[in-house]
Short mmCIF file of C-alpha atoms and ligand atoms in Angstrom, two decimals:
data_model
loop_
_atom_site.label_atom_id
_atom_site.label_comp_id
_atom_site.label_asym_id
_atom_site.label_seq_id
_atom_site.Cartn_x
_atom_site.Cartn_y
_atom_site.Cartn_z
CA MET X 1 -18.41 6.96 0.64
CA SER X 2 -16.47 3.84 1.36
CA ARG X 3 -18.92 2.63 3.93
CA LEU X 4 -21.69 2.64 1.31
CA HIS X 5 -19.75 1.09 -1.30
CA ARG X 6 -16.90 -1.34 -0.67
CA GLU X 7 -15.46 -3.18 -3.71
CA GLY X 8 -12.20 -4.27 -2.08
CA HIS X 9 -9.84 -3.21 -4.75
CA ASN X 10 -6.25 -4.26 -4.28
CA ILE X 11 -4.30 -1.69 -6.05
CA GLY X 12 -3.67 0.23 -2.71
CA ARG X 13 -2.02 -2.86 -1.33
CA ILE X 14 0.37 -3.34 -4.26
CA GLY X 15 3.02 -1.00 -3.22
CA TRP X 16 3.87 -2.40 0.16
CA LEU X 17 2.95 -5.92 -1.04
CA ARG X 18 5.42 -5.62 -3.90
CA ALA X 19 8.16 -4.52 -1.44
CA ALA X 20 7.43 -7.17 1.21
CA VAL X 21 7.27 -10.17 -1.32
CA LEU X 22 10.39 -8.82 -3.10
CA GLY X 23 12.36 -8.60 0.14
CA ALA X 24 11.32 -11.94 1.50
CA ASN X 25 11.89 -13.54 -1.96
CA ASP X 26 15.40 -12.04 -2.13
CA GLY X 27 16.24 -13.18 1.46
CA ILE X 28 15.21 -16.77 0.74
CA VAL X 29 16.76 -17.05 -2.68
CA SER X 30 20.19 -15.26 -1.99
CA THR X 31 20.64 -16.90 1.47
CA SER X 32 19.70 -20.41 0.31
CA SER X 33 21.82 -20.08 -2.73
CA LEU X 34 24.83 -18.95 -0.61
CA ILE X 35 24.31 -21.86 1.83
CA VAL X 36 23.94 -24.46 -0.86
CA GLY X 37 26.89 -23.00 -2.72
CA VAL X 38 29.17 -23.03 0.19
CA ALA X 39 28.03 -26.54 1.40
CA ALA X 40 28.69 -27.86 -2.16
CA ALA X 41 32.31 -26.75 -1.80
CA ALA X 42 32.45 -29.26 0.98
CA ALA X 43 32.60 -26.70 3.89
CA GLY X 44 31.75 -27.80 7.49
CA LYS X 45 28.54 -26.86 9.15
CA SER X 46 29.78 -23.92 11.11
CA GLU X 47 31.28 -22.34 7.97
CA VAL X 48 28.09 -22.91 6.09
CA LEU X 49 26.00 -21.33 8.93
CA LEU X 50 28.42 -18.34 9.20
CA ALA X 51 28.28 -17.71 5.65
CA GLY X 52 24.57 -17.89 5.72
CA PHE X 53 24.43 -15.44 8.57
CA ALA X 54 26.75 -13.06 6.96
CA GLY X 55 24.67 -13.14 3.80
CA LEU X 56 21.48 -12.21 5.99
CA ALA X 57 23.23 -9.22 7.43
CA ALA X 58 24.92 -7.98 4.29
CA GLY X 59 21.70 -8.45 2.25
CA ALA X 60 19.38 -6.82 4.76
CA LEU X 61 21.68 -3.83 4.96
CA SER X 62 22.06 -3.58 1.16
CA MET X 63 18.40 -3.88 0.60
CA ALA X 64 17.75 -1.09 3.14
CA ALA X 65 20.38 1.20 1.56
CA GLY X 66 19.25 0.54 -1.99
CA GLU X 67 15.57 1.09 -1.15
CA TYR X 68 16.45 4.26 0.81
CA VAL X 69 18.29 5.76 -2.10
CA SER X 70 15.94 4.88 -4.83
CA VAL X 71 12.73 5.95 -2.77
CA SER X 72 14.55 9.19 -1.59
CA SER X 73 15.25 10.26 -5.14
CA GLN X 74 11.63 9.56 -6.04
CA ALA X 75 10.64 11.60 -3.00
CA ASP X 76 13.15 14.40 -4.08
CA THR X 77 11.48 14.34 -7.57
CA GLU X 78 8.12 14.65 -6.20
CA ALA X 79 8.97 17.52 -3.90
CA ALA X 80 10.60 19.39 -6.64
CA ASP X 81 7.48 18.87 -8.91
CA LEU X 82 5.30 20.20 -6.16
CA ALA X 83 7.37 23.26 -5.51
CA ARG X 84 7.41 24.04 -9.16
CA GLU X 85 3.62 23.50 -9.36
CA ARG X 86 3.04 25.86 -6.35
CA ARG X 87 5.36 28.51 -8.02
CA GLU X 88 3.33 28.22 -11.29
CA LEU X 89 -0.07 28.37 -9.38
CA ALA X 90 1.01 31.70 -7.76
CA ASP X 91 2.66 33.19 -10.85
CA MET X 92 0.14 32.36 -13.54
CA PRO X 93 -3.18 30.94 -12.09
CA ASP X 94 -5.02 31.58 -15.29
CA LEU X 95 -2.74 29.29 -17.37
CA GLU X 96 -2.97 26.61 -14.62
CA LEU X 97 -6.70 26.80 -14.68
CA ASP X 98 -6.56 26.14 -18.52
CA GLU X 99 -4.10 23.35 -17.99
CA LEU X 100 -6.35 21.67 -15.48
CA THR X 101 -9.40 22.30 -17.75
CA SER X 102 -7.72 20.61 -20.72
CA ILE X 103 -6.76 17.49 -18.57
CA TYR X 104 -10.53 16.94 -17.75
CA ARG X 105 -11.49 17.62 -21.41
CA ASN X 106 -9.01 14.91 -22.43
CA ARG X 107 -10.62 12.62 -19.89
CA GLY X 108 -14.02 12.91 -21.76
CA LEU X 109 -15.70 15.89 -20.11
CA THR X 110 -17.39 18.72 -22.16
CA PRO X 111 -15.44 21.96 -22.39
CA GLU X 112 -18.04 23.70 -20.11
CA LEU X 113 -18.17 20.97 -17.43
CA ALA X 114 -14.19 20.48 -17.55
CA ARG X 115 -14.04 24.30 -16.86
CA GLU X 116 -16.46 24.22 -13.96
CA VAL X 117 -14.74 21.07 -12.42
CA ALA X 118 -11.39 22.83 -12.72
CA ARG X 119 -12.73 26.01 -11.22
CA GLN X 120 -14.38 24.23 -8.29
CA LEU X 121 -11.35 22.04 -7.53
CA THR X 122 -8.95 25.04 -7.80
CA ALA X 123 -11.07 27.10 -5.48
CA LYS X 124 -11.02 24.13 -2.91
CA ASP X 125 -7.32 23.16 -3.07
CA ALA X 126 -5.60 23.97 -6.47
CA LEU X 127 -2.22 22.35 -5.45
CA ALA X 128 -3.92 19.16 -4.52
CA ALA X 129 -5.84 19.06 -7.68
CA HIS X 130 -2.56 19.66 -9.90
CA ALA X 131 -0.76 17.08 -7.84
CA ARG X 132 -3.38 14.47 -8.25
CA ASP X 133 -4.49 15.08 -11.79
CA GLU X 134 -1.44 16.56 -13.53
CA LEU X 135 1.50 14.94 -11.62
CA ALA X 136 -0.21 11.67 -10.49
CA ILE X 137 1.02 12.21 -6.92
CA SER X 138 -1.44 11.13 -4.14
CA GLU X 139 -1.39 10.24 -0.53
CA LEU X 140 -1.41 6.77 -1.59
CA THR X 141 1.64 7.02 -4.01
CA ALA X 142 3.78 9.40 -2.04
CA ALA X 143 7.21 8.08 -1.47
CA ARG X 144 8.50 7.27 2.08
CA PRO X 145 12.10 6.44 2.05
CA LEU X 146 12.85 5.33 5.69
CA GLN X 147 9.66 3.22 5.81
CA ALA X 148 10.51 1.58 2.62
CA ALA X 149 14.14 0.85 3.76
CA MET X 150 13.07 -0.59 7.08
CA ALA X 151 10.42 -2.77 5.56
CA SER X 152 12.80 -4.10 2.83
CA ALA X 153 15.43 -5.08 5.68
CA ALA X 154 12.85 -6.61 7.83
CA THR X 155 11.33 -8.71 5.05
CA PHE X 156 14.73 -9.79 3.61
CA SER X 157 15.84 -10.87 7.21
CA VAL X 158 12.64 -12.93 7.52
CA GLY X 159 13.13 -14.55 4.18
CA ALA X 160 16.82 -15.12 4.91
CA ALA X 161 16.16 -16.62 8.39
CA LEU X 162 14.06 -19.57 6.82
CA PRO X 163 16.82 -21.48 4.85
CA LEU X 164 19.31 -20.54 7.76
CA VAL X 165 17.10 -22.42 10.12
CA ALA X 166 16.81 -25.33 7.87
CA ALA X 167 20.53 -25.34 7.40
CA TRP X 168 20.85 -25.29 11.16
CA VAL X 169 18.45 -28.27 11.86
CA ALA X 170 19.57 -30.38 8.87
CA PRO X 171 22.43 -32.92 9.25
CA LEU X 172 25.52 -32.03 7.15
CA PRO X 173 25.16 -34.71 4.48
CA ALA X 174 21.46 -33.77 3.87
CA LEU X 175 22.06 -30.06 4.18
CA PRO X 176 22.06 -29.00 0.44
CA ILE X 177 18.91 -31.01 -0.55
CA GLY X 178 17.20 -30.13 2.87
CA VAL X 179 17.84 -26.40 2.37
CA THR X 180 16.85 -26.51 -1.27
CA ALA X 181 13.66 -28.34 -0.66
CA ALA X 182 12.82 -26.12 2.47
CA SER X 183 13.60 -22.81 0.38
CA LEU X 184 11.31 -23.99 -2.55
CA ALA X 185 8.56 -24.70 -0.25
CA PHE X 186 8.92 -21.25 1.43
CA LEU X 187 9.03 -19.77 -2.00
CA ALA X 188 5.89 -21.42 -3.09
CA LEU X 189 4.03 -20.33 0.10
CA LEU X 190 5.40 -16.66 -0.47
CA GLY X 191 4.28 -16.78 -4.15
CA ALA X 192 0.70 -17.98 -3.01
CA LEU X 193 0.44 -15.41 -0.22
CA GLY X 194 1.53 -12.55 -2.51
CA ALA X 195 -0.88 -13.73 -5.39
CA ARG X 196 -3.81 -13.93 -2.86
CA ALA X 197 -3.28 -10.83 -1.24
CA GLY X 198 -2.85 -9.01 -4.75
CA GLY X 199 -5.95 -10.93 -5.91
CA ALA X 200 -4.10 -12.54 -8.87
CA SER X 201 -3.81 -16.25 -9.89
CA ILE X 202 -2.22 -18.34 -7.22
CA VAL X 203 -0.85 -21.03 -9.53
CA LYS X 204 0.72 -18.41 -11.64
CA GLY X 205 2.32 -16.59 -8.68
CA VAL X 206 3.66 -19.93 -7.24
CA LEU X 207 5.12 -21.24 -10.41
CA ARG X 208 6.95 -17.99 -11.08
CA VAL X 209 8.50 -17.54 -7.80
CA VAL X 210 9.59 -21.28 -7.50
CA PHE X 211 10.94 -21.34 -11.20
CA TRP X 212 13.23 -18.31 -10.66
CA GLY X 213 14.29 -19.43 -7.05
CA ALA X 214 15.12 -22.85 -8.17
CA LEU X 215 17.28 -21.62 -11.04
CA ALA X 216 19.11 -19.13 -8.81
CA MET X 217 19.89 -22.01 -6.40
CA ALA X 218 20.97 -24.42 -9.12
CA VAL X 219 23.43 -21.91 -10.64
CA THR X 220 24.96 -20.93 -7.21
CA ALA X 221 25.26 -24.75 -6.19
CA GLY X 222 27.07 -25.17 -9.55
CA VAL X 223 29.37 -22.33 -8.89
CA GLY X 224 30.07 -23.53 -5.50
CA LYS X 225 30.86 -27.10 -6.67
CA ILE X 226 33.24 -25.77 -9.51
CA PHE X 227 35.18 -23.57 -7.05
CA GLY X 228 35.01 -26.08 -4.31
CA THR X 229 36.79 -28.54 -6.50
CA ALA X 230 39.24 -25.89 -7.99
CA VAL X 231 40.62 -24.59 -4.86
ZN1 ZN Q 1 -0.24 22.59 -13.11
#
């Protein structure tokens, strides 16, 4: 089927793309904010790099843990839904057939055709039909906690490494401005890549990512400055 007709829809890519862009975006923004904030408090270069590296490690682990917990609970919910559906199919197959029929009627089929579609799909794989059309669980959407956790940690680390490298190569006096400029450039690139892969507007993607990143860095640098002069 797909060989005859390829439209190249992007919706299947949205899941991992969203996670990858989010991870890298978080890594760039939080690490560069941390670096700029510590540098604004007039710390030496080794303290700045140490803070940035600690931020990378802490952020990657917390992203992995957060993603694991959230995707696991989604997977638990899906598993519980499927188990209940399997029970219902065994206990009351007639009611379940009616239920599937009414789903297809609501989607616009005539009652007779809806009945026939429900009957044939039930004969083929009743649980798959209910999972897909009643619970909206498919192979594509099925939650994978470990994969999501590792992907988040990896993309966060890649994002966090970029401002860290910029801080490493920049001379100390130019460090805040250098890290900020490099990070905004990375964010713009990331926004463009994400928009392109998702088939959305590139300008919109770039502006959105750069605006929020710049805001986060400005606020953190301000906080660093206040605390740097206060202590
Ligand atoms: Zn059902």
